[in-house]
Short mmCIF file of C-alpha atoms in Angstrom, two decimals:
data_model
loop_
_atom_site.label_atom_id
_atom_site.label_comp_id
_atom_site.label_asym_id
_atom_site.label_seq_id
_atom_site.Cartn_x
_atom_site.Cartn_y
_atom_site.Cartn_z
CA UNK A 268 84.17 141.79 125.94
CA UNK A 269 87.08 139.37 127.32
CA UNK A 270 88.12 136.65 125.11
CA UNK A 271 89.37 133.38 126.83
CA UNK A 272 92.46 131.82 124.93
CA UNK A 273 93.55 128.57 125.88
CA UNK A 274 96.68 127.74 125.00
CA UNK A 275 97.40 123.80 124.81
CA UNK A 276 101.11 122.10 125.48
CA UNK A 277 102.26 118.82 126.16
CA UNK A 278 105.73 117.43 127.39
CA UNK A 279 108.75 118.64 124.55
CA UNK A 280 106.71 121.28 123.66
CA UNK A 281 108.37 124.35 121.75
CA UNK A 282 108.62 127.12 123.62
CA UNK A 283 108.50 130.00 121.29
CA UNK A 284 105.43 128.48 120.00
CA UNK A 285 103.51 129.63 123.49
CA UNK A 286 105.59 132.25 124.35
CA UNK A 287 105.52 133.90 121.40
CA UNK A 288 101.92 134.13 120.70
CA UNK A 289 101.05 134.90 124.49
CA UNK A 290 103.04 137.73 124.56
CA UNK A 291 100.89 139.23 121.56
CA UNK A 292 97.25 138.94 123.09
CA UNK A 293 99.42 140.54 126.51
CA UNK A 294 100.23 143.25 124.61
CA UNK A 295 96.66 144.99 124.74
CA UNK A 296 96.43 144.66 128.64
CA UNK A 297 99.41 146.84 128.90
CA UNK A 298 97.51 150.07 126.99
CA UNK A 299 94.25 149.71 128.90
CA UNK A 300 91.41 146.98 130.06
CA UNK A 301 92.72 143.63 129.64
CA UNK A 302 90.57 141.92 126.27
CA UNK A 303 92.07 138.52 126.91
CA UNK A 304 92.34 136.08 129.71
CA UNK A 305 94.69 133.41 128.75
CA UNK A 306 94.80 129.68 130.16
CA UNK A 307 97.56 127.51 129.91
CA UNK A 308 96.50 124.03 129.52
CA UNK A 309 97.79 120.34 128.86
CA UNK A 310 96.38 117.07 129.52
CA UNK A 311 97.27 116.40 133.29
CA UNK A 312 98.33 119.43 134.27
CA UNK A 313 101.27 120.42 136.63
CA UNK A 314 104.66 121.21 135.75
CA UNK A 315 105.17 121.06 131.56
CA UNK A 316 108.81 120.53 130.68
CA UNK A 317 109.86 122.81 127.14
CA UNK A 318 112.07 121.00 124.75
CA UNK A 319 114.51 123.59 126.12
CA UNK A 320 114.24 122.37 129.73
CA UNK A 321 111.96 124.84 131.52
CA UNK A 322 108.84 124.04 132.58
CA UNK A 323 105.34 125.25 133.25
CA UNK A 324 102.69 125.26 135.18
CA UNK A 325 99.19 124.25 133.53
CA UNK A 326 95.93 123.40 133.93
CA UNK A 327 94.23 120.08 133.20
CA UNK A 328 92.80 120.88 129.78
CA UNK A 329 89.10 119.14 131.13
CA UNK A 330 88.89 122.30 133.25
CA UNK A 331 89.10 124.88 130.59
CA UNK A 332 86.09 127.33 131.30
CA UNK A 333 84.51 127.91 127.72
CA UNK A 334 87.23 129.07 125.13
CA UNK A 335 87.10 131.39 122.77
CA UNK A 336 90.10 130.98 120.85
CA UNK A 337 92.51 127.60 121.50
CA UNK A 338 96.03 127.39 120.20
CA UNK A 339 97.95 124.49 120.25
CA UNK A 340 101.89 124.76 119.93
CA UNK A 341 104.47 122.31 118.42
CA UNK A 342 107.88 120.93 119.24
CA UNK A 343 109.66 117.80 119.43
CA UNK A 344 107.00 116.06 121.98
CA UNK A 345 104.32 116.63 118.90
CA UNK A 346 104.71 112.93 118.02
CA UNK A 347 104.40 111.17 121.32
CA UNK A 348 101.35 113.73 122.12
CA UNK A 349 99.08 112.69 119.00
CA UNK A 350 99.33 109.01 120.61
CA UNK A 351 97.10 110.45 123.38
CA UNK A 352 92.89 110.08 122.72
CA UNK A 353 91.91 112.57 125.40
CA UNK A 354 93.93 115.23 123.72
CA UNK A 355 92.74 114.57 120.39
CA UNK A 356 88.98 114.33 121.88
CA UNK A 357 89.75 117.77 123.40
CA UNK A 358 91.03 118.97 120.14
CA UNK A 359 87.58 117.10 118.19
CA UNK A 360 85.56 119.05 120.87
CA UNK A 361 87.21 122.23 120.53
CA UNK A 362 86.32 122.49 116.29
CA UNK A 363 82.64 123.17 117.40
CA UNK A 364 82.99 124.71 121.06
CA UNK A 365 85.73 127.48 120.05
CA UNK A 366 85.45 130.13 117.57
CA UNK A 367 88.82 129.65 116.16
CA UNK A 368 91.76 126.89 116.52
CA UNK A 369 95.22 127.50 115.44
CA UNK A 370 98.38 125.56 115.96
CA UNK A 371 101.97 126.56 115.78
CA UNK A 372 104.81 124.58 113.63
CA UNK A 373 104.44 121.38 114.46
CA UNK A 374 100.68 121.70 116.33
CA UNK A 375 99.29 121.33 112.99
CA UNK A 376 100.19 117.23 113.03
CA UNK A 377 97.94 117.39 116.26
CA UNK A 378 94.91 118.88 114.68
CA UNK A 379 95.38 116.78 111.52
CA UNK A 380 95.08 113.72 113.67
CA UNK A 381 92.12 114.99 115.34
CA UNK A 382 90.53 115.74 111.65
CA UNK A 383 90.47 119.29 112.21
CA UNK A 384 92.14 119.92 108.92
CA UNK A 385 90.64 117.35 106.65
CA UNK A 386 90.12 118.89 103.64
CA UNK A 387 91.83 122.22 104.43
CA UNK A 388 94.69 124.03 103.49
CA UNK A 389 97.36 124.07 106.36
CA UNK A 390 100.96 125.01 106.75
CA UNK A 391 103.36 123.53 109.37
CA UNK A 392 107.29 123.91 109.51
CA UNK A 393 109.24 123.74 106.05
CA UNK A 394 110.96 120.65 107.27
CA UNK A 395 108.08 118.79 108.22
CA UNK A 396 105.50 119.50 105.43
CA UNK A 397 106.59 116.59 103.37
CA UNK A 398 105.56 114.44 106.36
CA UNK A 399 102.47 115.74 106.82
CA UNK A 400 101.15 115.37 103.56
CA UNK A 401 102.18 112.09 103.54
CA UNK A 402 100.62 111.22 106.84
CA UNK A 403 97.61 113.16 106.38
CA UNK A 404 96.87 113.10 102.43
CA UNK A 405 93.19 114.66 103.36
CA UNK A 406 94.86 117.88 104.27
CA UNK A 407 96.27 120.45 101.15
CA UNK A 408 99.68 121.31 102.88
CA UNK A 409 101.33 124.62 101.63
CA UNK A 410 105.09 124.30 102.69
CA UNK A 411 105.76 128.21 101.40
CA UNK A 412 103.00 130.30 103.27
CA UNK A 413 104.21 131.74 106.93
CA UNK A 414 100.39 131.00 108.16
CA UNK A 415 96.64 130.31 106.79
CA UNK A 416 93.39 130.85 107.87
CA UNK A 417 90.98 128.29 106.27
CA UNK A 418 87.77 129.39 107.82
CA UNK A 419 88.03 128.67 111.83
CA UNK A 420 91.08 127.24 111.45
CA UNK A 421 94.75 129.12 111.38
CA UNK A 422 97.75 127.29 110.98
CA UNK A 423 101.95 128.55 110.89
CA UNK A 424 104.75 127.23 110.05
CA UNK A 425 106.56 127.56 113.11
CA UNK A 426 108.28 129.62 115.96
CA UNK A 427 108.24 132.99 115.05
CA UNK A 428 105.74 132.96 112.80
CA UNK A 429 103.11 131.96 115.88
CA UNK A 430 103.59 135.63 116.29
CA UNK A 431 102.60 136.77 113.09
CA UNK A 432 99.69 134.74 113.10
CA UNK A 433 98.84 135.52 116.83
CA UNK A 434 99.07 139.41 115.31
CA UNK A 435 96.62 138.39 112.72
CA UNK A 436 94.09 136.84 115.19
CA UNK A 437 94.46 140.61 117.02
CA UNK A 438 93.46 142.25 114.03
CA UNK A 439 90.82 140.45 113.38
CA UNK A 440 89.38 140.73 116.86
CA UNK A 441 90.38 144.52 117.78
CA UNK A 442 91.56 145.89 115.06
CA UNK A 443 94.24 147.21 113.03
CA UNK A 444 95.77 149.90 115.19
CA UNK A 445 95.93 147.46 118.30
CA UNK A 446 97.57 145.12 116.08
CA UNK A 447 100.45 147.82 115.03
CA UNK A 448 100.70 148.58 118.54
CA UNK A 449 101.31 145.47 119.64
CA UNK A 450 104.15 144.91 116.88
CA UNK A 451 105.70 148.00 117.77
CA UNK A 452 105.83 147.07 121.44
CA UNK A 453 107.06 143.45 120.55
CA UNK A 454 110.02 145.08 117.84
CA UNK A 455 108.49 143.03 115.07
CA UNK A 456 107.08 143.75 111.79
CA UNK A 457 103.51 144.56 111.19
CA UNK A 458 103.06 142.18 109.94
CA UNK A 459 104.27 139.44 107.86
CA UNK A 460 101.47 138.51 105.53
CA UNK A 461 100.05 135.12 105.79
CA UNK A 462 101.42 134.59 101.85
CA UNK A 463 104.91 135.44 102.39
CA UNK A 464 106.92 133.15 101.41
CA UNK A 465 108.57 131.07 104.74
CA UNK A 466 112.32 131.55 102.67
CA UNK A 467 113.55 134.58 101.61
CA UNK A 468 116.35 136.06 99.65
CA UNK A 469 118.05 137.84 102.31
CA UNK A 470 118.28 135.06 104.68
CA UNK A 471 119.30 132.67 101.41
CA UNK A 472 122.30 135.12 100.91
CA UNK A 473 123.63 135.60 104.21
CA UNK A 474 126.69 138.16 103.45
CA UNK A 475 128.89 138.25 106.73
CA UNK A 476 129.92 141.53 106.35
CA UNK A 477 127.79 144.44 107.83
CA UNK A 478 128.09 146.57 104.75
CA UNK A 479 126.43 144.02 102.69
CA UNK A 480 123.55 142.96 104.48
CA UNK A 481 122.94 147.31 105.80
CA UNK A 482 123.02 147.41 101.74
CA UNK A 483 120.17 144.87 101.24
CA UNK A 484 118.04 146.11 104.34
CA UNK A 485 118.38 148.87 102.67
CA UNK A 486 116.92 147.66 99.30
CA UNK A 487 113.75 145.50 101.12
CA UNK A 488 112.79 149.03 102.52
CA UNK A 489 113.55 150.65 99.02
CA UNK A 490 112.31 148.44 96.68
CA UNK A 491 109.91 150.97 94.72
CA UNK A 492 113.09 153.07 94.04
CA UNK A 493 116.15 153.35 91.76
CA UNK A 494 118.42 150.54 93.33
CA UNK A 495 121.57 150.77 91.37
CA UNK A 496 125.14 149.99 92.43
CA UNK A 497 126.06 153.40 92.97
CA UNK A 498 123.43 153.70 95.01
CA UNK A 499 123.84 150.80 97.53
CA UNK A 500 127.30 151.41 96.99
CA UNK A 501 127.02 154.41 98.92
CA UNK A 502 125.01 152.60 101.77
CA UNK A 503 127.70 151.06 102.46
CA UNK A 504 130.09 153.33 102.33
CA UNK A 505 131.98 151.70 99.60
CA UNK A 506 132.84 152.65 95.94
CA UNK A 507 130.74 150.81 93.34
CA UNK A 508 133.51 148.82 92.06
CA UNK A 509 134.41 147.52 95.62
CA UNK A 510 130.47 147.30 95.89
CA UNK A 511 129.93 144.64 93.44
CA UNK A 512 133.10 143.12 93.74
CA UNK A 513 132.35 142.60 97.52
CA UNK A 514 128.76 141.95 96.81
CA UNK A 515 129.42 139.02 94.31
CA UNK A 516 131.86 137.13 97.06
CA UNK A 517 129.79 137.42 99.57
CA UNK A 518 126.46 136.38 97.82
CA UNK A 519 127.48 134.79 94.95
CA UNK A 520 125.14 136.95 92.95
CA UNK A 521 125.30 140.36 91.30
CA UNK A 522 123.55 143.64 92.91
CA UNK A 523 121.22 143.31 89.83
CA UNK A 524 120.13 139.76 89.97
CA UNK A 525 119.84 139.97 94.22
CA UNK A 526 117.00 143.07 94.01
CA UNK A 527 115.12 141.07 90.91
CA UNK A 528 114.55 138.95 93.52
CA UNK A 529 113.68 140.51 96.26
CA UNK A 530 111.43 142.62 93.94
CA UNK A 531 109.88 139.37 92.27
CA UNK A 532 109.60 138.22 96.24
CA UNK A 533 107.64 140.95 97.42
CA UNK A 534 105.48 141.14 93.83
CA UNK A 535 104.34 137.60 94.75
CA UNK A 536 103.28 138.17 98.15
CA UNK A 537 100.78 140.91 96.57
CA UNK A 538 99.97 138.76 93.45
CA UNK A 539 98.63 135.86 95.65
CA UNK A 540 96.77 137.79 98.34
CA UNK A 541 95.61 140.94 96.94
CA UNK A 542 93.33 142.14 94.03
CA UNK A 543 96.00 144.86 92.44
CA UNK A 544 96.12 144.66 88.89
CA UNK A 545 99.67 143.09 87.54
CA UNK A 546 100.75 146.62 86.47
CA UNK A 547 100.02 148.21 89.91
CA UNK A 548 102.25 145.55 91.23
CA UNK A 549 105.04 146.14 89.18
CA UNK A 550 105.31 149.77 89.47
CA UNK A 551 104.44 149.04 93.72
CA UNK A 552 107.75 146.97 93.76
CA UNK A 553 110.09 148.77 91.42
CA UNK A 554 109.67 146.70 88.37
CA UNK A 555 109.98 148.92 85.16
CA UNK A 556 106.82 147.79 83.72
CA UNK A 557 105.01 144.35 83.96
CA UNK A 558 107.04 142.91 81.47
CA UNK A 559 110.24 143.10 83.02
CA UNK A 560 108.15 141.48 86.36
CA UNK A 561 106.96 138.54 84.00
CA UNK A 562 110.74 137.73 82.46
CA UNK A 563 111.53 138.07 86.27
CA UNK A 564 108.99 135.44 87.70
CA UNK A 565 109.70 133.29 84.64
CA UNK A 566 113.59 133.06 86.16
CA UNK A 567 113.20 133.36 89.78
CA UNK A 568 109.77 130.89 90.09
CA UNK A 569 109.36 129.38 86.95
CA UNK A 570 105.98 131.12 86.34
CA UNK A 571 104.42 134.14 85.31
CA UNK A 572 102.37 136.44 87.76
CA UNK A 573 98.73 135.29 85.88
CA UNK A 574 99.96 131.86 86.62
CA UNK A 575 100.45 132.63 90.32
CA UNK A 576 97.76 134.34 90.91
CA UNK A 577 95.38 132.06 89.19
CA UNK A 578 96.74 129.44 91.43
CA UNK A 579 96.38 131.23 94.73
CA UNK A 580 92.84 131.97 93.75
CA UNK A 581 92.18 128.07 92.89
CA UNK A 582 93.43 126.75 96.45
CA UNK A 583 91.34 129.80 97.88
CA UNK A 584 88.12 129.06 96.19
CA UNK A 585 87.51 132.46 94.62
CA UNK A 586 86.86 132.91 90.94
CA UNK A 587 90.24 133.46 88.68
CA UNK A 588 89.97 136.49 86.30
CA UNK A 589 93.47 136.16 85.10
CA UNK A 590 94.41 139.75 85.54
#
């Protein structure tokens, strides 16, 4: 069966938000019998101009042939585009004639408008969250999660993660080999889940030397083993007292407290979208035993795992055993 995806822009539009996500449903086409035909639409048609100055070519969204999936990008023209009735009649429409809409960064503030997301949870960009809770108060606006499905409708918070979300709506429609696939072929990871947090602790440290951040790619990939100094030390080729010493000035934080994190990190992700009991978890991510990984959560997020978990299951509407 082919799947029509119609993918809606609109003058300043982001590009990353389209490209990105059309290059995953491509992906497929490349191995065998194309499963998608994809549609590039905006309100008038013609020539689109990109915040980033190139333009393209699109249809007039009123000739759409029957959609299955629509996705609707962001960017700096998000604003002036919810000012627009026919495109938020389009996007009212689409909630009952597609089987799925999604919106990239920004996109969400177009579907909010349209009520699409009224009583939903939704993510957007980090920096615009605040905004659109405050605009749209009827919407529960997660500022952390990379992307959310809340029934039909998939939100993300922006550029890149349009692709792990477009990798999710793969999944779900042809399943979880052709999803791999078509993160290997893109050179991305397969894949982000939706609950990952949209900052992490290796992009919050940002050491400038190689050795350092080889070191903590190291660890992310490692995390269920030993990770002492002498260990990363020799990662990076360095001696463990010109490990930490380099470590601490480029970071500002000791080996010890930097893998906590990244530990307490990746325990969260698992906590808040998976059914593992706590102690699975801890030994999964390296944590001596779930005790350690509660002191840990208590310092990095201010809450135990129970806590977390409990909350997750409260904003998804599934029953909270507390385990």
């Amino acid at each position: 069966m082919v799947r029509d995806i119609g993918f809606l822009i609109f003058p300043a539009f982001q590009l990353l938000d389209l490209t990105g996500p059309m290059s995953v449903f491509e992906v497929p086409s490349i191995h065998g019998p194309a499963p998608y035909r994809m549609w590039l639409l905006s309100e008038h048609g013609g020539l689109v101009e990109s915040s980033a100055g190139v333009q393209m070519l699109a249809r007039r969204m009123d000739e759409a042939p029957p959609l299955d999936t629509l996705v609707v990008a962001g960017g700096p023209g998000t604003q002036e585009a919810m000012g627009s009735p026919a495109l938020l009649d389009f996007l009212r429409a689409s909630r009952s004639s597609c089987r799925r809409v999604a919106s990239i960064c920004t996109g969400a503030f177009l579907l909010a408008a349209a009520g699409l997301l009224d009583g939903r949870r939704a993510t957007t960009h980090w920096r615009t969250a605040a905004g659109l809770q405050r605009r749209f108060p009827r919407v529960h606006v997660d500022a952390e999660r990379i992307f959310i499905q809340d029934g039909p409708i998939w939100t993300a918070a922006g550029v890149s993660s349009g692709i792990d979300l477009s990798l999710a709506l793969l999944e779900e429609d042809l399943g979880l080999e052709v999803s791999r696939t078509a993160a290997r072929d893109l050179v991305v990871y397969h894949r982000r889940p939706g609950g990952q947090s949209q900052f992490s602790t290796l992009l919050d440290l940002e050491p400038p030397s190689d050795r350092i951040r080889l070191a903590l790619s190291f660890a992310r990939e490692h995390l269920h083993e030993p990770l002492n100094v002498e260990r990363l030390a020799r990662v990076a080729c360095l001696s463990p007292r010109q490990f930490g010493r380099a470590f601490l000035a480029e970071t500002g934080q000791t080996p010890a407290k930097a893998i906590e994190q990244l530990r307490a990190e990746a325990a969260r992700v698992r906590i808040e979208t998976g059914a593992e009991p706590i102690e699975q978890v801890a030994r999964a991510v390296g944590f001596s035993d779930p005790e350690r990984m509660r002191r840990a959560f208590l310092r990095v997020f201010g809450q135990p795992p129970q806590a977390l978990r409990r909350a997750a299951r409260t904003r998804q509407g599934e029953p909270s055993s507390g385990t």
